[in-house]
């Protein structure tokens, strides 16, 4: 079983839709959770960074972490064509145990005008 | 926000050439930098973890003599692909973590280097 599972998609939605992207994981020691957006031929860009459980909101983006279910989500409200990209989830344990990060395989999103 | 600069963005060269890629953290000190390789429509594949002032830790299957990593300062790490061959053609991406005592930090990525070996 992979440490982090992410549906690769592709996901296609109309402009203005609410998008839900998800990852599940198996390691209960993960405490730090990240979402990255990667445009074609570019490096990943950090979108959201959360610690432990709960929600975090930044503009049209909301990150949710449910540690009891080992499940994280990224919601995009009022999706725009410029949101079309691949979204990667990532997670890590306490920094005291090292700097190892685990990435999902990425979900490809297309927002249709 | 944290900025990581990677240079060059694109390299095309002949087989047998050695290629050096630079990764710089522009506005923070990076104790740890990571080097990844990414194939089309695939996720990131970690090649090595580089800590300032010490030898890089390579992932299983990554040739140390082929991919030389130097992390000479808290703001610069380099990856040299030695005697590159067509199978080394790929998208190489670096990332860096800002140093903060006791707190987890996210990775900040460069924009990648597309390497094409003819």
PDB file of C-alpha atoms in Angstrom:
ATOM      1  CA  UNK A   1       0.000   0.000   0.000  1.00  0.00           C
ATOM      2  CA  UNK A   2       1.301   3.433  -0.910  1.00  0.00           C
ATOM      3  CA  UNK A   3       1.803   5.953   1.858  1.00  0.00           C
ATOM      4  CA  UNK A   4      -0.379   8.481   0.036  1.00  0.00           C
ATOM      5  CA  UNK A   5      -3.168   7.744  -2.423  1.00  0.00           C
ATOM      6  CA  UNK A   6      -4.567  10.326  -4.793  1.00  0.00           C
ATOM      7  CA  UNK A   7      -6.978   9.855  -7.686  1.00  0.00           C
ATOM      8  CA  UNK A   8      -5.103  10.949 -10.815  1.00  0.00           C
ATOM      9  CA  UNK A   9      -8.260  12.028 -12.617  1.00  0.00           C
ATOM     10  CA  UNK A  10      -8.450  13.657 -15.067  1.00  0.00           C
ATOM     11  CA  UNK A  11     -11.165  15.854 -13.608  1.00  0.00           C
ATOM     12  CA  UNK A  12     -13.075  18.220 -15.872  1.00  0.00           C
ATOM     13  CA  UNK A  13     -15.529  20.813 -14.524  1.00  0.00           C
ATOM     14  CA  UNK A  14     -17.345  23.873 -15.901  1.00  0.00           C
ATOM     15  CA  UNK A  15     -16.221  27.324 -14.878  1.00  0.00           C
ATOM     16  CA  UNK A  16     -17.753  28.399 -11.567  1.00  0.00           C
ATOM     17  CA  UNK A  17     -18.085  24.871 -10.196  1.00  0.00           C
ATOM     18  CA  UNK A  18     -16.858  23.796  -6.790  1.00  0.00           C
ATOM     19  CA  UNK A  19     -13.976  21.374  -7.090  1.00  0.00           C
ATOM     20  CA  UNK A  20     -13.123  18.773  -4.478  1.00  0.00           C
ATOM     21  CA  UNK A  21      -9.706  17.125  -4.537  1.00  0.00           C
ATOM     22  CA  UNK A  22      -8.794  14.408  -2.066  1.00  0.00           C
ATOM     23  CA  UNK A  23      -5.979  12.288  -0.713  1.00  0.00           C
ATOM     24  CA  UNK A  24      -5.935   9.413   1.722  1.00  0.00           C
ATOM     25  CA  UNK A  25      -2.954   8.193   3.677  1.00  0.00           C
ATOM     26  CA  UNK A  26      -1.946   5.308   5.870  1.00  0.00           C
ATOM     27  CA  UNK A  27       0.647   6.775   8.256  1.00  0.00           C
ATOM     28  CA  UNK A  28      -1.015   8.148  11.381  1.00  0.00           C
ATOM     29  CA  UNK A  29       2.221   9.991  12.258  1.00  0.00           C
ATOM     30  CA  UNK A  30       1.728  12.541   9.484  1.00  0.00           C
ATOM     31  CA  UNK A  31       1.151  15.948  11.006  1.00  0.00           C
ATOM     32  CA  UNK A  32       1.884  18.427   8.226  1.00  0.00           C
ATOM     33  CA  UNK A  33      -0.222  18.535   5.097  1.00  0.00           C
ATOM     34  CA  UNK A  34       0.337  20.487   1.902  1.00  0.00           C
ATOM     35  CA  UNK A  35      -1.366  21.111  -1.395  1.00  0.00           C
ATOM     36  CA  UNK A  36       0.624  22.154  -4.432  1.00  0.00           C
ATOM     37  CA  UNK A  37      -0.517  23.334  -7.847  1.00  0.00           C
ATOM     38  CA  UNK A  38       1.652  22.485 -10.829  1.00  0.00           C
ATOM     39  CA  UNK A  39       1.172  24.011 -14.243  1.00  0.00           C
ATOM     40  CA  UNK A  40       2.584  22.236 -17.259  1.00  0.00           C
ATOM     41  CA  UNK A  41       6.379  22.548 -17.524  1.00  0.00           C
ATOM     42  CA  UNK A  42       6.609  24.375 -14.204  1.00  0.00           C
ATOM     43  CA  UNK A  43       7.577  23.422 -10.672  1.00  0.00           C
ATOM     44  CA  UNK A  44       4.897  22.838  -8.007  1.00  0.00           C
ATOM     45  CA  UNK A  45       3.615  25.964  -6.269  1.00  0.00           C
ATOM     46  CA  UNK A  46       2.603  25.784  -2.607  1.00  0.00           C
ATOM     47  CA  UNK A  47      -1.113  26.543  -2.204  1.00  0.00           C
ATOM     48  CA  UNK A  48      -1.982  25.482   1.320  1.00  0.00           C
ATOM     49  CA  UNK A  49      -0.035  24.289   4.338  1.00  0.00           C
ATOM     50  CA  UNK A  50      -1.790  22.958   7.420  1.00  0.00           C
ATOM     51  CA  UNK A  51      -0.797  21.377  10.675  1.00  0.00           C
ATOM     52  CA  UNK A  52      -2.846  18.602  12.298  1.00  0.00           C
ATOM     53  CA  UNK A  53      -6.620  18.467  11.838  1.00  0.00           C
ATOM     54  CA  UNK A  54      -9.042  21.190  10.892  1.00  0.00           C
ATOM     55  CA  UNK A  55      -9.808  23.621   8.111  1.00  0.00           C
ATOM     56  CA  UNK A  56      -7.804  26.423   6.573  1.00  0.00           C
ATOM     57  CA  UNK A  57      -9.161  28.929   4.114  1.00  0.00           C
ATOM     58  CA  UNK A  58      -7.318  31.195   1.698  1.00  0.00           C
ATOM     59  CA  UNK A  59      -9.455  33.033  -0.816  1.00  0.00           C
ATOM     60  CA  UNK A  60     -11.239  30.509  -3.014  1.00  0.00           C
ATOM     61  CA  UNK A  61      -9.247  27.614  -1.555  1.00  0.00           C
ATOM     62  CA  UNK A  62     -10.114  25.606   1.556  1.00  0.00           C
ATOM     63  CA  UNK A  63      -7.982  22.777   2.911  1.00  0.00           C
ATOM     64  CA  UNK A  64      -9.469  20.219   5.263  1.00  0.00           C
ATOM     65  CA  UNK A  65      -7.654  17.605   7.293  1.00  0.00           C
ATOM     66  CA  UNK A  66      -9.429  14.723   9.009  1.00  0.00           C
ATOM     67  CA  UNK A  67      -6.746  12.793  10.861  1.00  0.00           C
ATOM     68  CA  UNK A  68      -9.227  10.305  12.315  1.00  0.00           C
ATOM     69  CA  UNK A  69     -10.126   9.194   8.791  1.00  0.00           C
ATOM     70  CA  UNK A  70      -6.635   9.824   7.365  1.00  0.00           C
ATOM     71  CA  UNK A  71      -8.202  11.969   4.682  1.00  0.00           C
ATOM     72  CA  UNK A  72      -7.387  15.416   3.370  1.00  0.00           C
ATOM     73  CA  UNK A  73      -9.256  17.599   0.908  1.00  0.00           C
ATOM     74  CA  UNK A  74      -8.777  20.737  -1.102  1.00  0.00           C
ATOM     75  CA  UNK A  75     -11.877  22.648  -2.178  1.00  0.00           C
ATOM     76  CA  UNK A  76     -11.800  25.267  -4.917  1.00  0.00           C
ATOM     77  CA  UNK A  77     -14.811  27.581  -5.053  1.00  0.00           C
ATOM     78  CA  UNK A  78     -15.877  29.470  -8.163  1.00  0.00           C
ATOM     79  CA  UNK A  79     -13.335  27.577 -10.241  1.00  0.00           C
ATOM     80  CA  UNK A  80     -11.647  29.459 -13.059  1.00  0.00           C
ATOM     81  CA  UNK A  81      -9.933  28.283 -16.262  1.00  0.00           C
ATOM     82  CA  UNK A  82      -6.674  29.489 -14.702  1.00  0.00           C
ATOM     83  CA  UNK A  83      -7.140  26.787 -12.032  1.00  0.00           C
ATOM     84  CA  UNK A  84      -6.521  24.154 -14.709  1.00  0.00           C
ATOM     85  CA  UNK A  85      -3.413  22.361 -13.492  1.00  0.00           C
ATOM     86  CA  UNK A  86      -2.244  19.269 -11.666  1.00  0.00           C
ATOM     87  CA  UNK A  87      -2.792  19.342  -7.902  1.00  0.00           C
ATOM     88  CA  UNK A  88      -0.443  17.413  -5.654  1.00  0.00           C
ATOM     89  CA  UNK A  89      -1.009  16.601  -2.018  1.00  0.00           C
ATOM     90  CA  UNK A  90       1.978  16.092   0.252  1.00  0.00           C
ATOM     91  CA  UNK A  91       2.509  15.256   3.885  1.00  0.00           C
ATOM     92  CA  UNK A  92       5.239  14.792   6.452  1.00  0.00           C
ATOM     93  CA  UNK A  93       5.813  13.759  10.051  1.00  0.00           C
ATOM     94  CA  UNK A  94       7.332  15.797  12.828  1.00  0.00           C
ATOM     95  CA  UNK A  95      10.544  17.604  11.816  1.00  0.00           C
ATOM     96  CA  UNK A  96      12.251  15.761  14.647  1.00  0.00           C
ATOM     97  CA  UNK A  97      11.935  12.536  12.649  1.00  0.00           C
ATOM     98  CA  UNK A  98      13.512  14.010   9.560  1.00  0.00           C
ATOM     99  CA  UNK A  99      12.502  15.858   6.466  1.00  0.00           C
ATOM    100  CA  UNK A 100      10.889  13.059   4.498  1.00  0.00           C
ATOM    101  CA  UNK A 101       7.883  14.109   2.487  1.00  0.00           C
ATOM    102  CA  UNK A 102       5.344  11.892   0.790  1.00  0.00           C
ATOM    103  CA  UNK A 103       3.566  13.062  -2.338  1.00  0.00           C
ATOM    104  CA  UNK A 104       0.397  11.932  -4.028  1.00  0.00           C
ATOM    105  CA  UNK A 105       0.554  11.198  -7.730  1.00  0.00           C
ATOM    106  CA  UNK A 106      -1.395  14.374  -8.535  1.00  0.00           C
ATOM    107  CA  UNK A 107      -4.887  15.058  -9.887  1.00  0.00           C
ATOM    108  CA  UNK A 108      -5.185  16.697 -13.286  1.00  0.00           C
ATOM    109  CA  UNK A 109      -7.924  19.363 -13.305  1.00  0.00           C
ATOM    110  CA  UNK A 110      -9.395  21.142 -16.309  1.00  0.00           C
ATOM    111  CA  UNK A 111     -11.852  24.002 -15.822  1.00  0.00           C
ATOM    112  CA  UNK A 112     -13.855  24.564 -18.988  1.00  0.00           C
ATOM    113  CA  UNK A 113     -14.878  28.169 -19.804  1.00  0.00           C
TER     114      UNK A 113
ATOM    115  CA  UNK B   1       6.786  34.323   0.172  1.00  0.00           C
ATOM    116  CA  UNK B   2       9.628  31.857  -0.108  1.00  0.00           C
ATOM    117  CA  UNK B   3      11.244  31.871  -3.543  1.00  0.00           C
ATOM    118  CA  UNK B   4      13.418  29.184  -5.053  1.00  0.00           C
ATOM    119  CA  UNK B   5      15.234  29.910  -8.279  1.00  0.00           C
ATOM    120  CA  UNK B   6      16.399  27.114 -10.556  1.00  0.00           C
ATOM    121  CA  UNK B   7      18.711  27.620 -13.497  1.00  0.00           C
ATOM    122  CA  UNK B   8      18.824  26.886 -16.354  1.00  0.00           C
ATOM    123  CA  UNK B   9      15.207  26.254 -17.255  1.00  0.00           C
ATOM    124  CA  UNK B  10      16.056  24.399 -20.441  1.00  0.00           C
ATOM    125  CA  UNK B  11      19.136  22.514 -21.616  1.00  0.00           C
ATOM    126  CA  UNK B  12      19.692  20.747 -24.907  1.00  0.00           C
ATOM    127  CA  UNK B  13      23.065  19.090 -25.347  1.00  0.00           C
ATOM    128  CA  UNK B  14      24.903  16.223 -26.943  1.00  0.00           C
ATOM    129  CA  UNK B  15      25.333  12.810 -25.394  1.00  0.00           C
ATOM    130  CA  UNK B  16      28.408  12.628 -23.169  1.00  0.00           C
ATOM    131  CA  UNK B  17      28.143  16.211 -21.961  1.00  0.00           C
ATOM    132  CA  UNK B  18      27.998  17.022 -18.255  1.00  0.00           C
ATOM    133  CA  UNK B  19      25.255  19.413 -17.217  1.00  0.00           C
ATOM    134  CA  UNK B  20      25.090  21.478 -14.040  1.00  0.00           C
ATOM    135  CA  UNK B  21      21.783  22.697 -12.608  1.00  0.00           C
ATOM    136  CA  UNK B  22      21.678  25.327  -9.871  1.00  0.00           C
ATOM    137  CA  UNK B  23      19.054  25.731  -7.181  1.00  0.00           C
ATOM    138  CA  UNK B  24      19.011  28.859  -5.047  1.00  0.00           C
ATOM    139  CA  UNK B  25      16.803  29.938  -2.178  1.00  0.00           C
ATOM    140  CA  UNK B  26      16.466  33.676  -2.754  1.00  0.00           C
ATOM    141  CA  UNK B  27      14.890  35.006   0.414  1.00  0.00           C
ATOM    142  CA  UNK B  28      15.509  32.352   3.054  1.00  0.00           C
ATOM    143  CA  UNK B  29      18.183  30.003   4.326  1.00  0.00           C
ATOM    144  CA  UNK B  30      17.620  26.397   3.314  1.00  0.00           C
ATOM    145  CA  UNK B  31      19.127  23.743   5.532  1.00  0.00           C
ATOM    146  CA  UNK B  32      17.742  21.030   3.306  1.00  0.00           C
ATOM    147  CA  UNK B  33      17.238  20.893  -0.444  1.00  0.00           C
ATOM    148  CA  UNK B  34      15.700  18.098  -2.443  1.00  0.00           C
ATOM    149  CA  UNK B  35      16.224  17.024  -6.031  1.00  0.00           C
ATOM    150  CA  UNK B  36      13.414  15.394  -7.960  1.00  0.00           C
ATOM    151  CA  UNK B  37      12.934  13.943 -11.383  1.00  0.00           C
ATOM    152  CA  UNK B  38       9.549  14.038 -13.054  1.00  0.00           C
ATOM    153  CA  UNK B  39       8.434  12.091 -16.103  1.00  0.00           C
ATOM    154  CA  UNK B  40       5.528  13.275 -18.287  1.00  0.00           C
ATOM    155  CA  UNK B  41       2.178  12.970 -16.506  1.00  0.00           C
ATOM    156  CA  UNK B  42       3.879  11.338 -13.525  1.00  0.00           C
ATOM    157  CA  UNK B  43       4.449  12.471  -9.979  1.00  0.00           C
ATOM    158  CA  UNK B  44       7.690  13.608  -8.452  1.00  0.00           C
ATOM    159  CA  UNK B  45      10.405  11.021  -7.979  1.00  0.00           C
ATOM    160  CA  UNK B  46      12.811  11.937  -5.176  1.00  0.00           C
ATOM    161  CA  UNK B  47      16.414  11.494  -6.245  1.00  0.00           C
ATOM    162  CA  UNK B  48      18.335  12.814  -3.255  1.00  0.00           C
ATOM    163  CA  UNK B  49      18.179  14.916  -0.129  1.00  0.00           C
ATOM    164  CA  UNK B  50      20.901  17.479   0.320  1.00  0.00           C
ATOM    165  CA  UNK B  51      21.878  19.040   3.637  1.00  0.00           C
ATOM    166  CA  UNK B  52      24.197  22.033   3.759  1.00  0.00           C
ATOM    167  CA  UNK B  53      27.772  21.054   4.498  1.00  0.00           C
ATOM    168  CA  UNK B  54      27.264  17.304   4.316  1.00  0.00           C
ATOM    169  CA  UNK B  55      27.008  14.605   1.692  1.00  0.00           C
ATOM    170  CA  UNK B  56      23.706  14.109  -0.054  1.00  0.00           C
ATOM    171  CA  UNK B  57      21.522  11.119   0.752  1.00  0.00           C
ATOM    172  CA  UNK B  58      20.527   9.327  -2.437  1.00  0.00           C
ATOM    173  CA  UNK B  59      17.375   7.290  -2.946  1.00  0.00           C
ATOM    174  CA  UNK B  60      17.656   3.664  -3.897  1.00  0.00           C
ATOM    175  CA  UNK B  61      18.459   3.193  -7.547  1.00  0.00           C
ATOM    176  CA  UNK B  62      19.918   6.665  -8.069  1.00  0.00           C
ATOM    177  CA  UNK B  63      23.571   6.569  -9.122  1.00  0.00           C
ATOM    178  CA  UNK B  64      25.699   8.823  -6.927  1.00  0.00           C
ATOM    179  CA  UNK B  65      28.490   9.056  -9.485  1.00  0.00           C
ATOM    180  CA  UNK B  66      26.023   9.939 -12.203  1.00  0.00           C
ATOM    181  CA  UNK B  67      24.136  12.628 -10.339  1.00  0.00           C
ATOM    182  CA  UNK B  68      26.584  14.691  -8.308  1.00  0.00           C
ATOM    183  CA  UNK B  69      25.028  16.936  -5.697  1.00  0.00           C
ATOM    184  CA  UNK B  70      26.803  19.745  -3.897  1.00  0.00           C
ATOM    185  CA  UNK B  71      25.190  21.872  -1.189  1.00  0.00           C
ATOM    186  CA  UNK B  72      27.918  24.403  -0.525  1.00  0.00           C
ATOM    187  CA  UNK B  73      25.899  27.032   1.294  1.00  0.00           C
ATOM    188  CA  UNK B  74      22.526  27.632   2.919  1.00  0.00           C
ATOM    189  CA  UNK B  75      21.236  29.167  -0.301  1.00  0.00           C
ATOM    190  CA  UNK B  76      22.751  27.057  -3.070  1.00  0.00           C
ATOM    191  CA  UNK B  77      22.670  23.435  -4.148  1.00  0.00           C
ATOM    192  CA  UNK B  78      23.823  22.089  -7.493  1.00  0.00           C
ATOM    193  CA  UNK B  79      23.042  18.912  -9.386  1.00  0.00           C
ATOM    194  CA  UNK B  80      25.522  17.808 -12.039  1.00  0.00           C
ATOM    195  CA  UNK B  81      24.429  15.143 -14.473  1.00  0.00           C
ATOM    196  CA  UNK B  82      27.718  13.642 -15.561  1.00  0.00           C
ATOM    197  CA  UNK B  83      28.260  12.198 -19.045  1.00  0.00           C
ATOM    198  CA  UNK B  84      24.571  12.576 -19.811  1.00  0.00           C
ATOM    199  CA  UNK B  85      22.852  10.159 -22.166  1.00  0.00           C
ATOM    200  CA  UNK B  86      19.427  10.281 -23.844  1.00  0.00           C
ATOM    201  CA  UNK B  87      17.874   8.230 -21.031  1.00  0.00           C
ATOM    202  CA  UNK B  88      18.778  11.053 -18.640  1.00  0.00           C
ATOM    203  CA  UNK B  89      16.439  13.383 -20.516  1.00  0.00           C
ATOM    204  CA  UNK B  90      13.792  14.483 -18.053  1.00  0.00           C
ATOM    205  CA  UNK B  91      12.359  17.333 -16.022  1.00  0.00           C
ATOM    206  CA  UNK B  92      14.502  17.956 -12.927  1.00  0.00           C
ATOM    207  CA  UNK B  93      13.065  19.981 -10.062  1.00  0.00           C
ATOM    208  CA  UNK B  94      14.679  21.178  -6.853  1.00  0.00           C
ATOM    209  CA  UNK B  95      13.005  22.252  -3.649  1.00  0.00           C
ATOM    210  CA  UNK B  96      14.136  23.789  -0.377  1.00  0.00           C
ATOM    211  CA  UNK B  97      12.988  23.980   3.210  1.00  0.00           C
ATOM    212  CA  UNK B  98      13.419  27.124   5.267  1.00  0.00           C
ATOM    213  CA  UNK B  99      15.206  26.547   8.540  1.00  0.00           C
ATOM    214  CA  UNK B 100      12.952  26.884  11.593  1.00  0.00           C
ATOM    215  CA  UNK B 101      13.806  25.245  14.875  1.00  0.00           C
ATOM    216  CA  UNK B 102      11.295  22.617  15.960  1.00  0.00           C
ATOM    217  CA  UNK B 103       8.641  23.469  13.383  1.00  0.00           C
ATOM    218  CA  UNK B 104       7.652  21.587  10.283  1.00  0.00           C
ATOM    219  CA  UNK B 105       8.079  23.524   7.082  1.00  0.00           C
ATOM    220  CA  UNK B 106       6.717  22.962   3.582  1.00  0.00           C
ATOM    221  CA  UNK B 107       8.955  22.501   0.585  1.00  0.00           C
ATOM    222  CA  UNK B 108       9.234  25.374  -1.865  1.00  0.00           C
ATOM    223  CA  UNK B 109       9.989  24.342  -5.417  1.00  0.00           C
ATOM    224  CA  UNK B 110      11.982  25.801  -8.237  1.00  0.00           C
ATOM    225  CA  UNK B 111      10.489  25.997 -11.711  1.00  0.00           C
ATOM    226  CA  UNK B 112      12.385  22.971 -12.957  1.00  0.00           C
ATOM    227  CA  UNK B 113      14.964  22.277 -15.642  1.00  0.00           C
ATOM    228  CA  UNK B 114      13.998  20.463 -18.790  1.00  0.00           C
ATOM    229  CA  UNK B 115      17.009  18.451 -19.893  1.00  0.00           C
ATOM    230  CA  UNK B 116      17.147  17.015 -23.403  1.00  0.00           C
ATOM    231  CA  UNK B 117      20.109  14.883 -24.419  1.00  0.00           C
ATOM    232  CA  UNK B 118      20.509  14.311 -28.135  1.00  0.00           C
TER     233      UNK B 118
END
